[in-house]
Structure formats: C-alpha cells, structure tokens
Coordinates of C-alpha atoms in Angstrom, one line a residue:
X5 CA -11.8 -9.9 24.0
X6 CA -11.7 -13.4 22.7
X7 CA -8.5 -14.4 20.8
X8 CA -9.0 -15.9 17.3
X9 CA -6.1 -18.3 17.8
X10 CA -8.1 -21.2 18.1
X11 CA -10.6 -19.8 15.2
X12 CA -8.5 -19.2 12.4
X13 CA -7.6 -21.5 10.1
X14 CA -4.4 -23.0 10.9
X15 CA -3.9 -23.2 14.4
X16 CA -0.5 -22.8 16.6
X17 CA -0.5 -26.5 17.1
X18 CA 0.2 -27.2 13.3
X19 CA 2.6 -24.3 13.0
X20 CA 6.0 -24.6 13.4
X21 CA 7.4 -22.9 16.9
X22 CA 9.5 -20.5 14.8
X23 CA 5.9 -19.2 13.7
X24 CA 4.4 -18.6 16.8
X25 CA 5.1 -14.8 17.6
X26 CA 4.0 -14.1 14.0
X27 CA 0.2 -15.7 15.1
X28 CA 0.5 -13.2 17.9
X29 CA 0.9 -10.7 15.8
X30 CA -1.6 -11.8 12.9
X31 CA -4.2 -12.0 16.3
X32 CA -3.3 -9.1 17.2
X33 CA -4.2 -7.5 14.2
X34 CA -7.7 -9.4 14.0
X35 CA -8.0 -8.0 17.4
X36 CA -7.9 -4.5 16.8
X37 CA -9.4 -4.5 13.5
X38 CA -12.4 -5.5 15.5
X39 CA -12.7 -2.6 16.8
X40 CA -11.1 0.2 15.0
X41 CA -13.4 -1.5 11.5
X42 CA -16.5 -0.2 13.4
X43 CA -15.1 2.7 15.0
X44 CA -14.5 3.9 11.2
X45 CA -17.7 3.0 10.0
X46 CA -19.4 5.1 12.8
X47 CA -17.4 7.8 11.7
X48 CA -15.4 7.7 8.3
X49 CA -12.6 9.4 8.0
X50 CA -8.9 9.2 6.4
X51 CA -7.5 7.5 9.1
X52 CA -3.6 8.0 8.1
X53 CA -0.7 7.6 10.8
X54 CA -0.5 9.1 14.4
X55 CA 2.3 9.1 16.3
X56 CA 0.5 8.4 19.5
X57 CA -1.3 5.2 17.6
X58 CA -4.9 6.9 17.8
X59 CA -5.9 7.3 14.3
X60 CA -9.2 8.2 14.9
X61 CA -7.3 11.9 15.7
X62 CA -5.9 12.6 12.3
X63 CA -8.3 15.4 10.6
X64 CA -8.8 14.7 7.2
X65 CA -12.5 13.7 6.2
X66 CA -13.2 10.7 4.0
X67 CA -14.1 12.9 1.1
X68 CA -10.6 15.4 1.2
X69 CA -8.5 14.8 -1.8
X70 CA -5.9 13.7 0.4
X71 CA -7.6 10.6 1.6
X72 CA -5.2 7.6 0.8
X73 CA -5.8 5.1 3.4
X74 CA -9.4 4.5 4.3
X75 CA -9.0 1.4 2.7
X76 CA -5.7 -0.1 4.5
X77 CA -8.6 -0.9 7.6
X78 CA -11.3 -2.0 5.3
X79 CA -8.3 -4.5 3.9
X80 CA -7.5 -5.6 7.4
X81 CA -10.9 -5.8 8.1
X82 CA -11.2 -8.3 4.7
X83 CA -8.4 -10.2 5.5
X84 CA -9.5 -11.1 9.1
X85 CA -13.0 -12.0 8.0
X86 CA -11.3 -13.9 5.2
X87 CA -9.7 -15.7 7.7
X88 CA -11.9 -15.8 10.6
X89 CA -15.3 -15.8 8.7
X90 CA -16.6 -13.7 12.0
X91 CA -19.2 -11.9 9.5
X92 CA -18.9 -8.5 12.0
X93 CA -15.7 -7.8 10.0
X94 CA -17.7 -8.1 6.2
X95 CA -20.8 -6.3 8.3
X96 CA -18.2 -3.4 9.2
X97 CA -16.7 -2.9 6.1
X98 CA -20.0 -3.0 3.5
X99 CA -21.4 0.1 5.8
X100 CA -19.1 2.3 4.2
X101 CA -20.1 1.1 0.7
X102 CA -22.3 4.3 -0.5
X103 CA -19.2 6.7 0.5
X104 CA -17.2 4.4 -1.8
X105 CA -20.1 4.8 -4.3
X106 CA -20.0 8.4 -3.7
X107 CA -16.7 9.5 -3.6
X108 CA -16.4 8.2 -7.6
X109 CA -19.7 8.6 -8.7
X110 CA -20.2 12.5 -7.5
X111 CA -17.2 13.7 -6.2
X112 CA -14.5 12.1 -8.3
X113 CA -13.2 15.4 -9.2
X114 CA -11.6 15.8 -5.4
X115 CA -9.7 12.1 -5.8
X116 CA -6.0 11.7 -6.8
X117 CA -3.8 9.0 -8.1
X118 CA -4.3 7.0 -4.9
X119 CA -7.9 5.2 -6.4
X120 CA -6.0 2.7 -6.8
X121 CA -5.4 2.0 -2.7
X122 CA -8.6 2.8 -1.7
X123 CA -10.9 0.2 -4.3
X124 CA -8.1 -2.4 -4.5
X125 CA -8.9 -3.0 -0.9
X126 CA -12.3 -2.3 -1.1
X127 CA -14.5 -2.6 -4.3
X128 CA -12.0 -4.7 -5.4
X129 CA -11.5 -6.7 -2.7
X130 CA -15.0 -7.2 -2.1
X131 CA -16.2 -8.3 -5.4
X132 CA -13.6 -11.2 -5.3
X133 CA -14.4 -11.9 -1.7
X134 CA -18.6 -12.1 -2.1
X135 CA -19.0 -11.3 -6.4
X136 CA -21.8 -9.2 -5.6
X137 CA -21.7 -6.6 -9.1
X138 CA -22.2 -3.6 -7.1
X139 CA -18.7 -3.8 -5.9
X140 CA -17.7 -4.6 -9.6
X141 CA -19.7 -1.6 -11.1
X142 CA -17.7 0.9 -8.2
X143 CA -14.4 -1.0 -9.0
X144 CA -14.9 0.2 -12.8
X145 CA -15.8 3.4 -12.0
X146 CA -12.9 3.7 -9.8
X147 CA -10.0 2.6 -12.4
X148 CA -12.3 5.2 -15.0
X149 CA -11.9 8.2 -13.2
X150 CA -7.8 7.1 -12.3
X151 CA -7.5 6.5 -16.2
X152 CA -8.7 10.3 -16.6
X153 CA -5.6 11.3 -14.6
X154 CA -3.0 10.1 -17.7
X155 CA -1.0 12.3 -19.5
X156 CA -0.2 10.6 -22.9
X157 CA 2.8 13.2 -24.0
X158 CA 4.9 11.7 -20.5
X159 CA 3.0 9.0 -20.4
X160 CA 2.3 9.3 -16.8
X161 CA -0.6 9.3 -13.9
X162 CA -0.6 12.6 -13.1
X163 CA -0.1 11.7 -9.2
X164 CA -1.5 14.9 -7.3
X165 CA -4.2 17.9 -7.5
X166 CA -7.8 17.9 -8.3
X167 CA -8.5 17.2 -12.1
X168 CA -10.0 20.3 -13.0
X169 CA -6.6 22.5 -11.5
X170 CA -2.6 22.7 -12.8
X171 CA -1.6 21.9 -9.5
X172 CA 1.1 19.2 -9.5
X173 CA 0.0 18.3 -12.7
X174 CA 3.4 17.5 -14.5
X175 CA 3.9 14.7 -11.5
X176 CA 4.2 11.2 -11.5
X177 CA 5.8 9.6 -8.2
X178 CA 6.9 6.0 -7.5
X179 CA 4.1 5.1 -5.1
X180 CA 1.1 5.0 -8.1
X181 CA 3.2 1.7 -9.2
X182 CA 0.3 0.7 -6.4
X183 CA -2.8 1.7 -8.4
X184 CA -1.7 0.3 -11.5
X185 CA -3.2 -3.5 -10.3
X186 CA -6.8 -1.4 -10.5
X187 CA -6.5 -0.6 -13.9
X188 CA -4.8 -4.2 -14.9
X189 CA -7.7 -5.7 -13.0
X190 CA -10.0 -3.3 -14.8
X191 CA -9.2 -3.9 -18.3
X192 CA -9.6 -7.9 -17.6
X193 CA -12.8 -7.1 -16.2
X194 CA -14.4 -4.6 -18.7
X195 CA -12.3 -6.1 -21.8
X196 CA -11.5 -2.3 -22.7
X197 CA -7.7 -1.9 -23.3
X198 CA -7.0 1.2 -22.5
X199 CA -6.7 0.4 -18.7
X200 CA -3.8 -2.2 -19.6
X201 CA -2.4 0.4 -22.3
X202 CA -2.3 3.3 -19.3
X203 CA -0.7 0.9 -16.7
X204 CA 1.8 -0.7 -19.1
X205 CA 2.6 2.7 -19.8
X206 CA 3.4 4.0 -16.6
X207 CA 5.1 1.3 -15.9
X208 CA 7.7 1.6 -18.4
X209 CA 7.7 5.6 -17.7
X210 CA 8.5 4.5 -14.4
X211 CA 11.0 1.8 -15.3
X212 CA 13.0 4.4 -17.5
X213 CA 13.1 7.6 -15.1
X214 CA 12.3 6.6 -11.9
X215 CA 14.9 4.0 -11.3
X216 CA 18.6 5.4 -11.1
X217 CA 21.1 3.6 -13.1
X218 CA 21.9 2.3 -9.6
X219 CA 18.4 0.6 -8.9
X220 CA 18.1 3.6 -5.9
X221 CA 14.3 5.2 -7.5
X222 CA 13.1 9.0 -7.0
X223 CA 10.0 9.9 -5.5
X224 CA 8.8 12.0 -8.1
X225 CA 9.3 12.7 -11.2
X226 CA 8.2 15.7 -13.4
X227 CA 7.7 16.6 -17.3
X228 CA 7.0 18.9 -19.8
X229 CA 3.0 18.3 -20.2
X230 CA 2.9 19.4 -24.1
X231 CA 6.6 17.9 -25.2
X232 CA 6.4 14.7 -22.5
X233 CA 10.4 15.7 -22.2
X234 CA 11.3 14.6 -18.7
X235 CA 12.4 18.0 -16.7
X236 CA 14.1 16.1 -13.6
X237 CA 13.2 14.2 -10.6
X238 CA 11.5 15.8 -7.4
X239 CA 10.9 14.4 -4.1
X240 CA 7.7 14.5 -1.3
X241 CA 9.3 11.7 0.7
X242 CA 12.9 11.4 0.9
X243 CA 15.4 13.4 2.4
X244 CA 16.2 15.1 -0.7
X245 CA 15.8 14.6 -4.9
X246 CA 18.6 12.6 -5.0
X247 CA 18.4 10.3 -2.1
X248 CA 16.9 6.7 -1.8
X249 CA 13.8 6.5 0.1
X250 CA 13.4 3.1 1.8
X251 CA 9.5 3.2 1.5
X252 CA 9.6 4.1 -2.0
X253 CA 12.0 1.6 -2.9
X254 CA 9.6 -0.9 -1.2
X255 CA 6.6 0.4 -3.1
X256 CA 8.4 0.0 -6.3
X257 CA 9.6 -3.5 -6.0
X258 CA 5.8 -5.0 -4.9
X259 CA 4.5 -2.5 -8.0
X260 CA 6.9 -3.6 -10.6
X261 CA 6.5 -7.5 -8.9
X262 CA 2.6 -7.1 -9.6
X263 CA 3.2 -5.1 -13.3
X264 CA 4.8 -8.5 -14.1
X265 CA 2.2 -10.4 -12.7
X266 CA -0.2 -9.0 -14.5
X267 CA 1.8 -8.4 -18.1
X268 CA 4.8 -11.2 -17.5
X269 CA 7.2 -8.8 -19.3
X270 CA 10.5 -9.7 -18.5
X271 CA 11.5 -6.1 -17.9
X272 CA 9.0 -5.5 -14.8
X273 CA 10.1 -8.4 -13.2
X274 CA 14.4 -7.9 -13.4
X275 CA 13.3 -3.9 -12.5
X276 CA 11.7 -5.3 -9.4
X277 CA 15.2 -7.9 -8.2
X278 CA 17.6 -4.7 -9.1
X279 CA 16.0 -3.0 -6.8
X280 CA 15.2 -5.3 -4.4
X281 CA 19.1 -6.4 -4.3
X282 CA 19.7 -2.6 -3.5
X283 CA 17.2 -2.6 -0.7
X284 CA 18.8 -5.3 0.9
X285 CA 22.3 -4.9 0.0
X286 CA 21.5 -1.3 2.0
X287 CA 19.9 -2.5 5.6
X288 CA 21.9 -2.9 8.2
X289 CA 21.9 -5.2 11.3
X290 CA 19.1 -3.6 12.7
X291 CA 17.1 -5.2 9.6
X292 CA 14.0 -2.3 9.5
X293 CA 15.9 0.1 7.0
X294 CA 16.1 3.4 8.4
X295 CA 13.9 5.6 6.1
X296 CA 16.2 6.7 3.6
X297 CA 19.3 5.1 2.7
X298 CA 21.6 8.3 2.0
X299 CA 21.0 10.2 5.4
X300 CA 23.4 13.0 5.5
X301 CA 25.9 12.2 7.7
X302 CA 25.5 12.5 11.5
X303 CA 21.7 12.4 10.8
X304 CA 19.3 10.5 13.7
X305 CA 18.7 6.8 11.7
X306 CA 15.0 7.3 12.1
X307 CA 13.5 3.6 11.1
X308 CA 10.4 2.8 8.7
X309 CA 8.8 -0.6 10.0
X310 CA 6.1 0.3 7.2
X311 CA 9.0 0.6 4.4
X312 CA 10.0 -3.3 6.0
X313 CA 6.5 -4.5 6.4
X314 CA 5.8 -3.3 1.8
X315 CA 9.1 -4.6 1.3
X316 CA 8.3 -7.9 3.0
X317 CA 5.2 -8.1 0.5
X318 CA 7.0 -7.4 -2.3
X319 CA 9.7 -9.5 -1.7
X320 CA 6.7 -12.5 -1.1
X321 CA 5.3 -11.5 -4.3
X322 CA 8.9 -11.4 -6.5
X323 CA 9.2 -15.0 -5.1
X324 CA 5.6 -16.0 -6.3
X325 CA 6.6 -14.4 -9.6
X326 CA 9.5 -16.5 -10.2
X327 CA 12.5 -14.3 -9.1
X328 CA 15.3 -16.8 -9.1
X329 CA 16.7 -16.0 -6.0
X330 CA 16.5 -17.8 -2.3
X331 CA 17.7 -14.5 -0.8
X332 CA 14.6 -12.6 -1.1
X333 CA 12.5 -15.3 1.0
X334 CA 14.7 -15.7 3.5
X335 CA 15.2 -11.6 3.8
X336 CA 11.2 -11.2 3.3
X337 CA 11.4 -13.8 6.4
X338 CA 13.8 -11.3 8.4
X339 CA 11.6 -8.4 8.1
X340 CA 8.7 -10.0 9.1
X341 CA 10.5 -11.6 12.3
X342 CA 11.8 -8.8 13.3
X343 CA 8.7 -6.5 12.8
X344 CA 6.7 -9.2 15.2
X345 CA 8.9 -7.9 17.9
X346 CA 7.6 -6.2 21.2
X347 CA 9.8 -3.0 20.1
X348 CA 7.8 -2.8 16.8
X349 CA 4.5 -4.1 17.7
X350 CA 2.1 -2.3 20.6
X351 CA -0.2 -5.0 22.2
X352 CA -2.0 -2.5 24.0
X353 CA -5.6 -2.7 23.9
X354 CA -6.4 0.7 24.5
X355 CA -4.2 1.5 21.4
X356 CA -6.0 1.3 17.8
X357 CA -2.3 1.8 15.8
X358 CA -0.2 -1.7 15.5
X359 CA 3.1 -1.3 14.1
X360 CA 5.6 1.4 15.8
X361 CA 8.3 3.5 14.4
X362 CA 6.5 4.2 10.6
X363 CA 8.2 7.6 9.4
X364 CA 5.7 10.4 7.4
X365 CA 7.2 12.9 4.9
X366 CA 10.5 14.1 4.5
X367 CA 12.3 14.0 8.0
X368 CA 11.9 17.5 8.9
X369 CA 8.5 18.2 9.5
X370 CA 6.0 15.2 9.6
X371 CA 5.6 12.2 11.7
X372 CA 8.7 10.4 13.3
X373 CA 8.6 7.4 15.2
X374 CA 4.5 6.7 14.2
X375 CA 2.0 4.1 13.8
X376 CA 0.9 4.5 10.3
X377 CA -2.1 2.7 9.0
X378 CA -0.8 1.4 6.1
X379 CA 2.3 -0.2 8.4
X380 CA -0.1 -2.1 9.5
X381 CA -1.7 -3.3 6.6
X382 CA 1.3 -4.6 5.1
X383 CA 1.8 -6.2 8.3
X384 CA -1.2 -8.1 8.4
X385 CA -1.1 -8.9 4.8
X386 CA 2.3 -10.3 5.0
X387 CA 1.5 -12.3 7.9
X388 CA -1.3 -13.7 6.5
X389 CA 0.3 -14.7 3.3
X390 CA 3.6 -15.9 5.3
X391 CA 1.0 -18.1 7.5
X392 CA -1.8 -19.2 5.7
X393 CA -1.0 -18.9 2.2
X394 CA -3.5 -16.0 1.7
X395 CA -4.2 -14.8 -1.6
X396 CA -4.1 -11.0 -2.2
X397 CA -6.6 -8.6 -4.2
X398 CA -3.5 -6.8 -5.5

C-alpha cells in the first residue's frame, strides 16, 4: 500500500526530526483507515476494542443501544481525507449516511447518552467538512433526541437505558462531558436555547458532584429523579466508587476544556487545569497512566494508552483555551511521544487495531491489554492537531 508521506500536507522534509516517528504513526493511521473505513461500510457494526486488534469481531450491531464508537472510524476516516483529500475516505464514510439517518429518525428510542460521539464525528463532522444540509438536518436531530434524555430535577443526561425503561435512569457519568459539544453546536445552529441551557447545565452538575474536592472525578453519579438530591457516586469504569479512573479523568479535562470553549465561563476552564494538574501530578515514569490511579495495593499496573491518547487532546485543547500553564504542552507532548512507540503502536498490516494496551471496564472482567477504537482515534486526532494544526469538529 502506498504511504501518504509524500501526500499529506506537510511533509517529513519540513518537519522537525523530533516529529518524525509521530508522521509514522499519523501514516499509519491513514493506512489502516483505508481499509478498516470500507471494511465498516460493507458491514456496519459497533466496532469497539478487541484485544487481538480485529474489531471487525466484536458483536454488537450498528443499531444495539450500546453502540458508542461507529463514529471513532468515520472520524479517522474524516481526518485522513481532510488531510489527504484521497476522496475514497469521504466515499467510505457518506455510505453509511442512511443508518445515521436511521438510527435517529426511527429508532432513536434504542440510543443513549453517547449521540454525542457518534454525530460529532459524523453528521457533525461532515456538514463542516462538505456543508451539505442533510448532514445538518441528522446533526439536529441527533442533539434532539440527546436533549430528550435530561432530567431537569438533577439536572443531568440521563447517561444509560432506552428512553421508554427506568433502567439506569437516575445516572449521569463523566464521559457525556463528550456529547455536550453536540448540543453547544446545536443551539448555535438552530438558535433554540435549550441545547445550550441542557449542556451548561450538565456541566455545572458535573462540575459540582463529579469532581472530588481533590480534582480525582467519579464515573458515575446518581440522584433522586423527583427531589434532584444527589444519592452518591457509582462507578462502571474504575476500580471501585471511590477511585480515580485515568480515562475518565482524561474525558473530563477535554469536556470541561470544550464547555469553556463553547460558554468561556471561567469555572469550566479552572475545573479542567485542577484536574489536569492531578492527572499529571499522578503518572509515573512510564508516562501512559496505568488505568486508575488508586489500584489497591499489589495490583498488576494495567496501562490505558487510550486514557494518554484523550488526555493528550485535552491537554491540546486547555492550551488552545488559554490555560496559563507551559506544563500541559509539554506533558500533552510526552504522551504523544511516547504513545508513537513500537510497544504502543502495532504496524502490522494484517492488524485493523492501532494503539496497544487500551483497558475496557473495571479491571476484573473486560478487556486488558486491548486495541480500542477510540485509542485510536484520539491518536490520530492528536497527531494530526500536534502536526498539522488540524482543526477538530469537537
């Protein structure tokens, strides 16, 4: 297969040699994008992590309510024809546009809090990248049905569980500080307020009972649906309630680093740097944080190269914001390094999955040491901001 190096915009010869495994590894990406883009189309499906890299494996359909990460390869697939203009990639990706259609317009009732991942980096993405208003209409829809999902006594998303059950319906967890750019994005869009309103909301929910008085943040969080009184936190993810899980301390400084961006409150932005400051202040000198800070001791340090890959992007996007800190470049610059490793990244053809050692769930009973798809987004998007100055959809 023919490398892009000599396509893309900025070649190795202009780059500084410090920079040169990180092209590898943006090529790399573009590389296998190429063909995991149209093995998805041929066959849609979720597409989430697999410990042996071969995603194609992983049984969930497109429709389950449990898809969260179709969209991670439609993004990669975006961000190497954004870069590449090979129109294969954009061909790829607008194939799948009816299910997008589809899964909001018919069967929104089997979607969760995770809308915001999938037409971010799809509708979203697409609309920006071509402005064709068929992407725009989807996008709508999409931040519509997610704005169904608020609870205005907590003030929360409701994060999990189809909208017409009780399941998991008193949840919000730290990850949906994601989706909230949909419904920013939406209410500049549509001019109707109430997407701002929900995602300023959530925020601050998130802001108040989400983040320990330490900057550490819970997964989850539960309340009382008819009083909104906060019951206690909950966790999906880390080791236990009160532990601090690496990749949702990453997902909560890029989600409180974009709240600002979109609101410039003050309070989103200082949120994000406390806990950015913990994040780093709690890697050690491996650099990829081992997936949750407060591991009982004598447990096996497990890394998360997808928690380093968010947390690079986050840390990009707190410098773009105006955190007044060198540190979190030069850390966001660390990660990224070391991720571009040959111990993190697999180069083998054969091999759809990019990024090695991602952890799934709590430690116990999910995926250990796997390629997870959105590792690998992260990856690429960081590279591609870190080398070419790419703008995001976020």
């Amino acid at each position: 297969m023919k490398t892009i190096i000599s396509e893309v915009k900025t070649s190795s010869d202009s780059l500084p040699k410090s920079n040169e495994s990180l092209l590898r590894a943006f090529d790399l990406c573009v590389q296998k994008t190429r063909r995991n883009i149209k093995r998805l189309a041929d066959a849609p499906k979720s597409w989430s992590n697999a410990p042996d890299g071969r995603y194609e494996t992983y049984d969930e359909d497109f429709f389950d309510i449990g898809n969260w990460t179709s969209s991670f390869f439609t993004g990669m697939a975006l961000l190497a024809w954004q870069q590449t203009r090979d129109e294969f990639f954009l061909e790829q990706v607008l194939r799948l546009a009816p299910l997008y259609r589809e899964k909001v317009f018919t069967r929104f009732p089997d979607t969760h809090h995770d809308l915001g991942f999938l037409y971010t980096l799809y509708s979203v993405a697409l609309f920006k990248l071509t402005g064709d208003r068929e992407h725009h209409a989807v996008g709508l829809r999409a931040a519509e049905v997610l704005s169904q999902r608020f609870n205005g006594n907590g003030n929360f998303i409701r994060a999990w569980g189809h909208l017409n059950t009780t399941e998991h319906n008193n949840m919000a967890i730290i990850d949906c500080l994601m989706n909230l750019p949909l419904l920013f994005w939406a209410a500049q869009e549509s001019g109707e307020g109430k997407y701002r309103d929900i995602a300023i909301k959530h925020a601050n929910m998130a802001l108040e009972y989400l983040v320990r008085p330490d900057h550490s943040v819970y997964h989850a969080y539960r309340f009382d649906l008819t009083t909104g009184r906060p019951l206690g936190g909950d966790t999906y993810g880390g080791w236990a309630v009160e532990s601090h899980w690496a990749r949702g301390a990453a997902w909560a400084i890029y989600g409180f680093a974009l709240a600002h961006k979109y609101t410039k409150a003050q309070r989103y932005l200082d949120g994000a740097e406390r806990i950015a400051q913990k994040f780093i202040a709690s890697l050690d000198a491996e650099v990829v944080p081992v997936w949750d800070f407060k591991l009982p001791p004598g447990s096996e340090p497990i890394r998360d190269s997808s928690a380093a890959a968010i947390a690079a992007c986050g840390l990009k996007e707190l410098a773009v914001q105006g955190a007044q800190t060198s540190e979190f470049m030069r850390m966001a610059g660390r990660l990224l390094s070391r991720l571009c490793q040959p111990d993190y990244l697999d180069f083998d053809p054969a091999c759809p999955g990019i990024l090695r050692n991602g952890q799934v769930g709590d430690g116990r009973g999910m995926a250990k040491n796997a390629y997870t798809s959105w590792g690998d987004y992260y990856l690429m998007e960081a590279l591609g901001r870190e080398l070419f100055g790419m703008e995001t959809w976020w």
